[in-house]
């Protein structure tokens, strides 16, 4: 008996802390009587920032870094005729890459480029980043539903060849930035340079780092 009484007391004490849905009793329930009960809903959306330049998987991290590779024909060295990248350069081939930015935490997102110096051949000769041309355009295939596919202006490389360039600002619509496009790179071929390979796979200052910043 004492044990049963103790259990009843504990149950009564715990009742205020129990999760309960609202309930309403209408009695007597006359004609057209109504009983109303309520629910509250909450959805939490996290801040998300996504950047893809070249090979990538939408909304997933991918460590692949594409190589944009130029081979200047011997007969046209330094003649001012631009040289296209090799066929296997970039995820879209021929020096073209996918560019995609998505963020939902600010009214704008800043996209910038950063370089560590002019490309070198390891023997003292250099090529400045102003010798790399970039054409921005919409994607012709592989577009993402809901994204604005009008092309993203490429952030100009730093005039000094070192550090951040001139950022491109992407504006949000209804609090969300969803922009995509393609960049196609070419080598302007305006200089007669010493023979050698300038830049490379994370060597001889040949790597550009792109950064999307969401305040």
Short mmCIF file of C-alpha atoms in Angstrom, two decimals:
data_model
loop_
_atom_site.label_atom_id
_atom_site.label_comp_id
_atom_site.label_asym_id
_atom_site.label_seq_id
_atom_site.Cartn_x
_atom_site.Cartn_y
_atom_site.Cartn_z
CA UNK A 1 0.00 0.00 0.00
CA UNK A 2 2.80 2.41 0.98
CA UNK A 3 4.66 1.52 -2.20
CA UNK A 4 1.58 2.23 -4.33
CA UNK A 5 1.06 5.57 -2.57
CA UNK A 6 4.69 6.52 -3.17
CA UNK A 7 4.40 5.73 -6.88
CA UNK A 8 1.27 7.87 -7.14
CA UNK A 9 3.05 10.80 -5.51
CA UNK A 10 6.05 10.49 -7.84
CA UNK A 11 3.78 10.35 -10.87
CA UNK A 12 1.98 13.49 -9.75
CA UNK A 13 5.26 15.33 -9.21
CA UNK A 14 6.56 14.35 -12.66
CA UNK A 15 3.41 15.39 -14.50
CA UNK A 16 4.32 19.10 -14.96
CA UNK A 17 7.53 18.06 -16.75
CA UNK A 18 5.90 15.67 -19.23
CA UNK A 19 5.61 16.66 -22.90
CA UNK A 20 1.92 17.16 -23.61
CA UNK A 21 -0.06 18.11 -26.69
CA UNK A 22 -2.87 20.59 -26.33
CA UNK A 23 -6.35 19.16 -25.83
CA UNK A 24 -9.73 20.81 -25.51
CA UNK A 25 -12.97 19.34 -24.23
CA UNK A 26 -16.29 20.93 -25.14
CA UNK A 27 -19.16 19.59 -23.08
CA UNK A 28 -21.97 19.50 -23.72
CA UNK A 29 -21.22 19.58 -27.47
CA UNK A 30 -24.26 21.42 -28.83
CA UNK A 31 -24.99 21.87 -32.54
CA UNK A 32 -22.06 23.42 -34.46
CA UNK A 33 -19.80 23.08 -31.41
CA UNK A 34 -16.07 23.44 -32.13
CA UNK A 35 -12.96 22.24 -30.35
CA UNK A 36 -9.60 23.72 -31.40
CA UNK A 37 -6.12 22.40 -30.57
CA UNK A 38 -2.83 23.90 -31.74
CA UNK A 39 0.64 22.81 -32.84
CA UNK A 40 3.78 24.94 -33.18
CA UNK A 41 6.26 24.21 -35.99
CA UNK A 42 9.91 25.21 -36.29
CA UNK A 43 12.41 24.66 -39.11
CA UNK A 44 16.09 25.53 -38.67
CA UNK A 45 18.11 26.15 -41.84
CA UNK A 46 21.91 26.18 -41.37
CA UNK A 47 24.21 28.71 -43.04
CA UNK A 48 25.78 27.04 -46.07
CA UNK A 49 28.55 28.21 -48.41
CA UNK A 50 29.57 26.22 -51.50
CA UNK A 51 32.19 27.03 -54.15
CA UNK A 52 33.12 24.95 -57.18
CA UNK A 53 35.83 25.89 -59.68
CA UNK A 54 36.55 23.09 -62.11
CA UNK A 55 35.95 19.48 -61.16
CA UNK A 56 33.52 19.18 -58.27
CA UNK A 57 30.40 17.58 -56.87
CA UNK A 58 27.43 19.77 -56.05
CA UNK A 59 27.21 20.51 -52.32
CA UNK A 60 29.98 18.02 -51.55
CA UNK A 61 33.68 18.57 -50.89
CA UNK A 62 35.94 17.32 -53.70
CA UNK A 63 39.73 17.64 -53.47
CA UNK A 64 40.41 17.47 -57.23
CA UNK A 65 42.44 20.37 -58.68
CA UNK A 66 42.33 20.82 -62.46
CA UNK A 67 45.40 21.73 -64.51
CA UNK A 68 45.02 24.39 -67.22
CA UNK A 69 47.86 23.50 -69.58
CA UNK A 70 49.21 25.53 -72.51
CA UNK A 71 51.73 24.39 -75.11
CA UNK A 72 52.96 27.18 -77.38
CA UNK A 73 53.81 26.07 -80.95
CA UNK A 74 57.44 26.74 -81.80
CA UNK A 75 56.52 28.73 -84.91
CA UNK A 76 54.33 31.20 -83.01
CA UNK A 77 56.29 31.93 -79.80
CA UNK A 78 55.52 35.48 -78.68
CA UNK A 79 53.67 36.52 -81.84
CA UNK A 80 50.61 37.80 -79.95
CA UNK A 81 48.27 35.07 -81.13
CA UNK A 82 46.49 33.68 -78.09
CA UNK A 83 47.04 30.01 -77.33
CA UNK A 84 44.14 27.82 -76.20
CA UNK A 85 44.65 25.29 -73.45
CA UNK A 86 45.10 21.64 -74.28
CA UNK A 87 42.06 19.46 -74.82
CA UNK A 88 42.26 17.80 -71.40
CA UNK A 89 42.55 21.10 -69.50
CA UNK A 90 39.68 21.83 -67.11
CA UNK A 91 36.61 19.79 -66.36
CA UNK A 92 34.88 21.23 -69.45
CA UNK A 93 38.01 20.63 -71.61
CA UNK A 94 40.06 23.07 -73.70
CA UNK A 95 40.75 25.35 -70.76
CA UNK A 96 37.14 25.74 -69.62
CA UNK A 97 35.93 25.12 -66.07
CA UNK A 98 32.63 25.11 -64.22
CA UNK A 99 32.13 27.89 -61.69
CA UNK A 100 29.36 27.56 -59.11
CA UNK A 101 28.63 29.54 -55.92
CA UNK A 102 25.83 29.02 -53.42
CA UNK A 103 25.35 30.70 -50.05
CA UNK A 104 22.39 31.55 -47.86
CA UNK A 105 23.80 33.61 -45.01
CA UNK A 106 24.25 37.17 -46.29
CA UNK A 107 23.05 39.68 -48.89
CA UNK A 108 26.29 39.31 -50.86
CA UNK A 109 29.15 36.86 -51.40
CA UNK A 110 32.60 38.00 -52.46
CA UNK A 111 34.59 35.81 -54.88
CA UNK A 112 38.31 36.49 -55.26
CA UNK A 113 41.48 35.02 -56.74
CA UNK A 114 44.86 34.80 -55.04
CA UNK A 115 48.31 34.07 -56.48
CA UNK A 116 51.71 33.66 -54.87
CA UNK A 117 53.75 35.42 -57.55
CA UNK A 118 54.39 35.28 -61.29
CA UNK A 119 54.78 31.82 -62.75
CA UNK A 120 58.42 30.81 -63.03
CA UNK A 121 60.39 28.24 -64.98
CA UNK A 122 62.58 27.49 -61.98
CA UNK A 123 65.55 29.20 -63.64
CA UNK A 124 64.75 32.87 -63.07
CA UNK A 125 62.35 33.64 -65.93
CA UNK A 126 58.72 34.53 -65.20
CA UNK A 127 55.28 34.97 -66.75
CA UNK A 128 52.88 37.45 -65.15
CA UNK A 129 49.26 36.57 -64.52
CA UNK A 130 48.23 39.43 -66.80
CA UNK A 131 49.24 37.10 -69.63
CA UNK A 132 46.36 34.76 -68.80
CA UNK A 133 43.04 35.81 -70.32
CA UNK A 134 39.68 34.66 -68.97
CA UNK A 135 36.30 34.70 -70.72
CA UNK A 136 33.21 34.31 -68.51
CA UNK A 137 30.05 32.84 -70.02
CA UNK A 138 26.96 30.80 -69.10
CA UNK A 139 27.19 27.03 -68.93
CA UNK A 140 26.02 25.31 -72.09
CA UNK A 141 25.33 22.01 -70.31
CA UNK A 142 25.24 20.58 -66.81
CA UNK A 143 23.23 23.43 -65.34
CA UNK A 144 21.73 23.25 -61.85
CA UNK A 145 17.98 23.80 -61.32
CA UNK A 146 17.32 27.04 -59.47
CA UNK A 147 20.74 28.58 -60.24
CA UNK A 148 21.24 31.78 -62.20
CA UNK A 149 23.27 30.68 -65.24
CA UNK A 150 24.39 34.01 -66.67
CA UNK A 151 28.11 33.62 -66.06
CA UNK A 152 30.23 34.84 -63.15
CA UNK A 153 32.74 37.63 -63.72
CA UNK A 154 36.25 36.33 -63.09
CA UNK A 155 38.03 38.16 -60.23
CA UNK A 156 40.96 39.94 -61.87
CA UNK A 157 44.39 38.63 -60.88
CA UNK A 158 46.49 40.88 -58.65
CA UNK A 159 48.44 43.43 -60.69
CA UNK A 160 51.49 42.66 -58.55
CA UNK A 161 51.06 38.92 -59.27
CA UNK A 162 51.01 38.32 -55.51
CA UNK A 163 48.04 38.19 -53.15
CA UNK A 164 44.37 38.87 -53.70
CA UNK A 165 43.00 40.21 -56.94
CA UNK A 166 39.90 42.34 -57.52
CA UNK A 167 36.89 40.57 -56.04
CA UNK A 168 33.61 39.87 -57.82
CA UNK A 169 30.48 40.56 -55.76
CA UNK A 170 27.51 38.22 -56.08
CA UNK A 171 24.16 39.54 -54.85
CA UNK A 172 21.55 37.43 -53.09
CA UNK A 173 17.94 37.04 -54.16
CA UNK A 174 15.59 36.40 -51.23
CA UNK A 175 18.64 35.87 -49.03
CA UNK A 176 20.28 33.27 -51.27
CA UNK A 177 23.13 33.46 -53.80
CA UNK A 178 22.90 30.77 -56.49
CA UNK A 179 25.15 31.58 -59.43
CA UNK A 180 26.94 29.43 -61.97
CA UNK A 181 28.77 29.71 -65.27
CA UNK A 182 32.01 28.83 -67.02
CA UNK A 183 35.46 30.38 -67.30
CA UNK A 184 37.64 29.71 -70.34
CA UNK A 185 41.35 30.49 -70.01
CA UNK A 186 43.87 31.27 -72.74
CA UNK A 187 47.53 32.33 -72.84
CA UNK A 188 48.03 35.68 -74.58
CA UNK A 189 51.47 34.72 -75.96
CA UNK A 190 52.75 38.30 -76.10
CA UNK A 191 56.33 37.67 -75.03
CA UNK A 192 59.33 35.77 -76.32
CA UNK A 193 60.43 33.91 -73.21
CA UNK A 194 63.25 31.62 -72.21
CA UNK A 195 62.45 27.98 -72.83
CA UNK A 196 60.99 25.99 -69.96
CA UNK A 197 57.81 25.02 -68.18
CA UNK A 198 56.29 27.89 -66.24
CA UNK A 199 54.08 27.02 -63.31
CA UNK A 200 52.78 23.49 -62.91
CA UNK A 201 50.89 21.32 -60.47
CA UNK A 202 51.27 23.32 -57.25
CA UNK A 203 54.79 24.31 -58.23
CA UNK A 204 56.62 27.36 -59.62
CA UNK A 205 53.76 29.64 -58.46
CA UNK A 206 51.37 28.06 -60.92
CA UNK A 207 48.43 27.65 -58.56
CA UNK A 208 45.52 30.09 -58.20
CA UNK A 209 43.35 29.89 -55.09
CA UNK A 210 39.75 31.08 -55.39
CA UNK A 211 37.90 32.05 -52.21
CA UNK A 212 34.21 32.77 -51.66
CA UNK A 213 33.54 34.90 -48.58
CA UNK A 214 30.10 35.21 -46.99
CA UNK A 215 29.95 37.84 -44.19
#
